[in-house]
Coordinates of C-alpha atoms and ligand atoms in Angstrom, one line a residue:
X1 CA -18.2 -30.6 -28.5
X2 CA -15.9 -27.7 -28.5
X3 CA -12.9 -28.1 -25.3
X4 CA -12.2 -24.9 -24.4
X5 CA -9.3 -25.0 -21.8
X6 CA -9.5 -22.3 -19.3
X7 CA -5.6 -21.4 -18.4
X8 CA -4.4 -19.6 -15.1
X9 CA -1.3 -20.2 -15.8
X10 CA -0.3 -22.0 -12.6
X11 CA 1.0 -25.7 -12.4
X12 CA -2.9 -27.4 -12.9
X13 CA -3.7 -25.8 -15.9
X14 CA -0.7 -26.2 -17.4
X15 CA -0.5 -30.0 -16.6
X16 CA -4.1 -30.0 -17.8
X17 CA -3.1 -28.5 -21.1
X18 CA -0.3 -31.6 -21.8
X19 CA -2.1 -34.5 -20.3
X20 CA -4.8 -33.2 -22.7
X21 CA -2.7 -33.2 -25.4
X22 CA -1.0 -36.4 -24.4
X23 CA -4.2 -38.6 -24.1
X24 CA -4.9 -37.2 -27.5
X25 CA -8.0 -35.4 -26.4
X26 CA -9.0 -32.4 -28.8
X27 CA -8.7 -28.6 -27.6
X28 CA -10.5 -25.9 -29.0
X29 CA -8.9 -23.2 -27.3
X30 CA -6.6 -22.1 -24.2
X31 CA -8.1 -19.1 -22.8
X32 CA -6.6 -17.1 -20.1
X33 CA -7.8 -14.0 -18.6
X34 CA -5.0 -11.6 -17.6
X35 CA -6.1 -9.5 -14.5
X36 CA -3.1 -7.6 -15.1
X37 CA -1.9 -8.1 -11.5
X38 CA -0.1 -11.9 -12.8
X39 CA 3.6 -11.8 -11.4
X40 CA 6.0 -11.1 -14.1
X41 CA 6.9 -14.5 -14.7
X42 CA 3.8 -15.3 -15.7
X43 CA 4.2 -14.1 -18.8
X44 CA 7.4 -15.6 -19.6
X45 CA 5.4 -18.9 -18.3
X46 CA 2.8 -18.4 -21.1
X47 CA 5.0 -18.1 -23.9
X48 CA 7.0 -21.1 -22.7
X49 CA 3.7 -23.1 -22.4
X50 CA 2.9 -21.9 -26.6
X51 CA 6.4 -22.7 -27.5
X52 CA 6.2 -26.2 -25.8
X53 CA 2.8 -27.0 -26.9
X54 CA 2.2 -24.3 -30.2
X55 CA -0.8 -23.6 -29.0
X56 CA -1.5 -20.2 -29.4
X57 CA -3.2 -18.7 -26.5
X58 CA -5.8 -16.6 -26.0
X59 CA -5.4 -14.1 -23.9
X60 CA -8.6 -12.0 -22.4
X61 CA -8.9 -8.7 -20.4
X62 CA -11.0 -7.2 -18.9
X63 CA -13.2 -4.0 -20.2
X64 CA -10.8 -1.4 -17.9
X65 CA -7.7 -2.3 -15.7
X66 CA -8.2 -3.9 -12.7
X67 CA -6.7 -1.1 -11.5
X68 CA -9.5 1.3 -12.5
X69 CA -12.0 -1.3 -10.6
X70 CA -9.9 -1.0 -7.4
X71 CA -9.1 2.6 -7.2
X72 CA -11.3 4.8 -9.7
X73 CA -14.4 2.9 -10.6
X74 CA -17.4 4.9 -9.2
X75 CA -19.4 2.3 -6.8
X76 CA -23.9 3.3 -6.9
X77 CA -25.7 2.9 -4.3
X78 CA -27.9 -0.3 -4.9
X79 CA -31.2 -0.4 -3.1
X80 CA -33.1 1.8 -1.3
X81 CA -33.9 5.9 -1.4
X82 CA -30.5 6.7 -2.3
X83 CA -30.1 4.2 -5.0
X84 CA -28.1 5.3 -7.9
X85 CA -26.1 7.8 -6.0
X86 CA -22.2 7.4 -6.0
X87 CA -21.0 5.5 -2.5
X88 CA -17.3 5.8 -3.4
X89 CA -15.2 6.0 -6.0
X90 CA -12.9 2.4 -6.2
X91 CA -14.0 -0.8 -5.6
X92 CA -11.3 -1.6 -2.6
X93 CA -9.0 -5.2 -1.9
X94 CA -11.9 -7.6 -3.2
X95 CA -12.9 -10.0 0.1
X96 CA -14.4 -13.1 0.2
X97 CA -17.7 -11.3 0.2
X98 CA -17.1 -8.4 -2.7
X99 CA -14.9 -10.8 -5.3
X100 CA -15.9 -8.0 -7.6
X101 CA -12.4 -9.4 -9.5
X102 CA -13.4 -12.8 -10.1
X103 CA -16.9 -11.8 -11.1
X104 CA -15.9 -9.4 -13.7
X105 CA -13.1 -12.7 -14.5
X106 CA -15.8 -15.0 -15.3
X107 CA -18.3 -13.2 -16.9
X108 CA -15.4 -12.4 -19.3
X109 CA -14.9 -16.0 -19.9
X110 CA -18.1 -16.6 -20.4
X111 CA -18.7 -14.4 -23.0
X112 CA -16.1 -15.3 -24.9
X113 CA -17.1 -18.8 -24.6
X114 CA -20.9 -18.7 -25.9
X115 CA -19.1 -17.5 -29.5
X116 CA -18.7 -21.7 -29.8
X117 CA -21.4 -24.4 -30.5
X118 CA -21.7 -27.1 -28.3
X119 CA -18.3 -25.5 -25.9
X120 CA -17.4 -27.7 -22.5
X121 CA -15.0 -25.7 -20.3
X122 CA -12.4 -27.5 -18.5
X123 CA -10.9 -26.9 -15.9
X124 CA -7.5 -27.5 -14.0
X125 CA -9.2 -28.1 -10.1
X126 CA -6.6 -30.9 -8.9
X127 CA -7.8 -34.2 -7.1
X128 CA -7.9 -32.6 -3.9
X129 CA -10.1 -30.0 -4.9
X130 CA -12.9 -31.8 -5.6
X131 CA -15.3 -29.8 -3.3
X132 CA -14.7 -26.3 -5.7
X133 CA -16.8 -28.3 -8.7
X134 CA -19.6 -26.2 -9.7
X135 CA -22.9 -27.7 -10.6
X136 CA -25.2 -24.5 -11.7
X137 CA -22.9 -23.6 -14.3
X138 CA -23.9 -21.9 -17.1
X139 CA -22.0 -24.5 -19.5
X140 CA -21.0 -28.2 -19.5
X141 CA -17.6 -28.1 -17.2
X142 CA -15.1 -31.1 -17.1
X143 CA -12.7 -31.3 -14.4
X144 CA -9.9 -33.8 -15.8
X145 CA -7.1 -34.2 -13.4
X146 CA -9.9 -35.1 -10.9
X147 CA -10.9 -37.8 -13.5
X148 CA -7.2 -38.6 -13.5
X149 CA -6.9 -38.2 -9.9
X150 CA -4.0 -35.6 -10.4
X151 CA -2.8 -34.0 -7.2
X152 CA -1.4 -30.7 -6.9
X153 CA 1.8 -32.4 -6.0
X154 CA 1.2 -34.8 -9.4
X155 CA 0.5 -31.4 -11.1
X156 CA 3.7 -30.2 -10.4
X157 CA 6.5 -32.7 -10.7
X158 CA 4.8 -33.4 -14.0
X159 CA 5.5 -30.0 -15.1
X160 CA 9.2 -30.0 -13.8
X161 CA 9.9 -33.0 -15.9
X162 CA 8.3 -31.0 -19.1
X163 CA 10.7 -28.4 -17.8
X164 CA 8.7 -25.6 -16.4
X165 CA 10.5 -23.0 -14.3
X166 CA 8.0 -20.4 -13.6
X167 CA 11.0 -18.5 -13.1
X168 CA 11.1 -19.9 -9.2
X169 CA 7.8 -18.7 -8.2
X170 CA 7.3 -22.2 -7.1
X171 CA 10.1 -22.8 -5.0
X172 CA 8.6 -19.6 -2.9
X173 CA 4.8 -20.4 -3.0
X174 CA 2.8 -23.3 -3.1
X175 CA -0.2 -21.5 -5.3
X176 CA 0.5 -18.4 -7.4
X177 CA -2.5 -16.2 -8.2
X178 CA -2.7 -12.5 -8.6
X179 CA 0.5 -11.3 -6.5
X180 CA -1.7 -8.5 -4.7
X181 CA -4.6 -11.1 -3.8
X182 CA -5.4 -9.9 -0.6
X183 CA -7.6 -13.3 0.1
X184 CA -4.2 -15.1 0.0
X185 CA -2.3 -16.1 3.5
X186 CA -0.1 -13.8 5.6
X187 CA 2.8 -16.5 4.8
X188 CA 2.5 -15.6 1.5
X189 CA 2.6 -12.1 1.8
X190 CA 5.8 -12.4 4.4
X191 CA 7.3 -13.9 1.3
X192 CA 6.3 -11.6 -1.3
X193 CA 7.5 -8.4 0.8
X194 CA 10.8 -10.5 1.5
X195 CA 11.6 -11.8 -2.2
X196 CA 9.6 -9.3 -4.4
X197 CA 9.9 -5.6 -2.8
X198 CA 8.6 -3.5 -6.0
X199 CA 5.7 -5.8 -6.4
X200 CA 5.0 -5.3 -2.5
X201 CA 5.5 -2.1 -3.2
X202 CA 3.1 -1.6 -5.4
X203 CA 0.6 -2.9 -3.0
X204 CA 1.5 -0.4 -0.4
X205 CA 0.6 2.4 -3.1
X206 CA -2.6 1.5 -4.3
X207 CA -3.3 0.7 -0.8
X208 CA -2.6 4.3 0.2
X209 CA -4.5 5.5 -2.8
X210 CA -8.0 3.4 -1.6
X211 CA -9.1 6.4 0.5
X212 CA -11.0 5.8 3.5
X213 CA -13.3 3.5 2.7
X214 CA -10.6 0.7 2.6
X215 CA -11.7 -2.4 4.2
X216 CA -7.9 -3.8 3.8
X217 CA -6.3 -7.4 3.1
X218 CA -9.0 -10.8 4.7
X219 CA -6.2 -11.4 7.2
X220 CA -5.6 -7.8 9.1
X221 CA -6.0 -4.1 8.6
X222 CA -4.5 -2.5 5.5
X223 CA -1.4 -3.5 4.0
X224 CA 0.5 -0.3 5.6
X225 CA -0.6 -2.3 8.9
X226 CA 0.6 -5.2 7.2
X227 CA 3.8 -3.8 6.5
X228 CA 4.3 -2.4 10.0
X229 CA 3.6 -5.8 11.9
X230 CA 6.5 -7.4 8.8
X231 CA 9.2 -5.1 9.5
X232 CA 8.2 -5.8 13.7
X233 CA 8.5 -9.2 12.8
X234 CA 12.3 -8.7 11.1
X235 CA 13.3 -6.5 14.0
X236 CA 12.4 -9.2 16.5
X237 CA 13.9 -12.2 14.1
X238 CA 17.5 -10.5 14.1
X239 CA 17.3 -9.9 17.5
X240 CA 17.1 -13.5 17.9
X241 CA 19.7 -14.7 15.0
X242 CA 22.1 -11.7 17.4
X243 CA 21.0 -13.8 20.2
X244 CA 21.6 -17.3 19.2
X245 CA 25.2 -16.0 17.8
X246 CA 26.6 -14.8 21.2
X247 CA 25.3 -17.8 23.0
X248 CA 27.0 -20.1 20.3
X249 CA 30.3 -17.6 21.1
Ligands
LIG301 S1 -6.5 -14.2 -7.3 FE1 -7.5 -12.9 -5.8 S2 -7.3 -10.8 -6.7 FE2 -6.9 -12.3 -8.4 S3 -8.9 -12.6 -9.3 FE3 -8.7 -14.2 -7.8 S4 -9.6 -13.4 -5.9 FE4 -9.3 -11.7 -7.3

């Protein structure tokens, strides 16, 4: 059997890849696919993770940016008399309907795996996540922190003690995924406009670059409306911090 260990990055996997290691248990390979849209630290994360464990990653991408899929892929029409014609040019935010990004993710993966005989793909899903296993999967999938009964909180006090920062991306969110996910909360996006501007930036220009077939973030309008309802939001808050001040005076 060859263990191929499929990395996000985030505080399962990389628990997965030391307990692993730590129970003695053979890897193949670490693969990670890089959407590209990983928050800076990421990457410093990785490189920690090789230089802890000197396993050398690897790193997959996809065929074009994920950036091309979103704004400049040309979309056919499927089915009927117009099939084949061009609908729009971009793909749009995925939703939980049109994850265009994870499909092209795990086809990737795939791929890459069928090069090895005999390849199980495991993967970090913590204890609590039991009810994400896959059964109609194309290879044999192991899931061992839920045969070790790892939560995510297990998961990451496990990798504090190892000594992994993530640069703080932890202290601010309790998951970290592709920073411009728009399936994520609206917490999490109060947070990233708050503590990372020029990554929320970025969001607001592809956004404005979708064209008018944008469908927008799962949890409002676009991220323009997003960003409008944020800064109401502030305005209201220091009205309040003003208020609670002069009644303290
Ligand atoms: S985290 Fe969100 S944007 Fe990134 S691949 Fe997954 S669904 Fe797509």
């Amino acid at each position: 059997m060859n263990n191929i260990v499929s990395l996000s990055g985030g505080k399962d996997s990389t628990a997965l890849v030391h307990m692993m290691l730590e129970r003695g248990e053979p890897i193949t390979d670490v693969v990670m696919f890089d959407t590209g849209w990983e928050f800076p630290q990421m990457h410093d994360h990785l490189k920690e993770i090789e230089r802890k464990t000197g396993i050398t990653i690897t790193r997959l991408k996809p065929e074009k940016p994920f950036t091309y899929f979103l704004l400049e892929h040309p979309v056919k029409i499927r089915k009927g008399p117009e099939k084949g014609q061009i609908n729009r040019i971009g793909n749009g935010w995925p939703s939980p309907f049109r994850r265009w990004c994870t499909r092209i993710k795990v086809d990737t993966i795939e791929k890459y795996i069928s090069r090895y005989k005999n390849p199980v793909q495991l993967i970090g899903y913590a204890y609590e996540e039991m009810h994400r296993i896959k059964f109609n999967s194309k290879y044999p999938k192991r899931y061992p922190l839920i045969e070790l009964k790892i939560t995510e909180d297990d998961a990451l006090k496990y990798c504090r003690e190892l000594g992994y920062t993530w640069g703080g991306l932890y202290d601010h969110f309790k998951r970290v995924s592709c920073f411009c996910c728009p399936l994520q909360g609206l917490k999490n996006l109060r947070i990233l406009r708050r503590h990372f501007p020029e990554l929320w930036a970025q969001i607001l220009e592809w956004d404005k670059r979708i064209g008018p077939h944008n469908r927008g973030f799962d949890h409002y309008a676009m991220a323009y409306d997003l960003n409008r309802r944020f800064e109401a939001e502030d305005v209201i808050e220091k009205k309040q911090e003003k208020l609670c001040f002069e009644v303290k005076v």
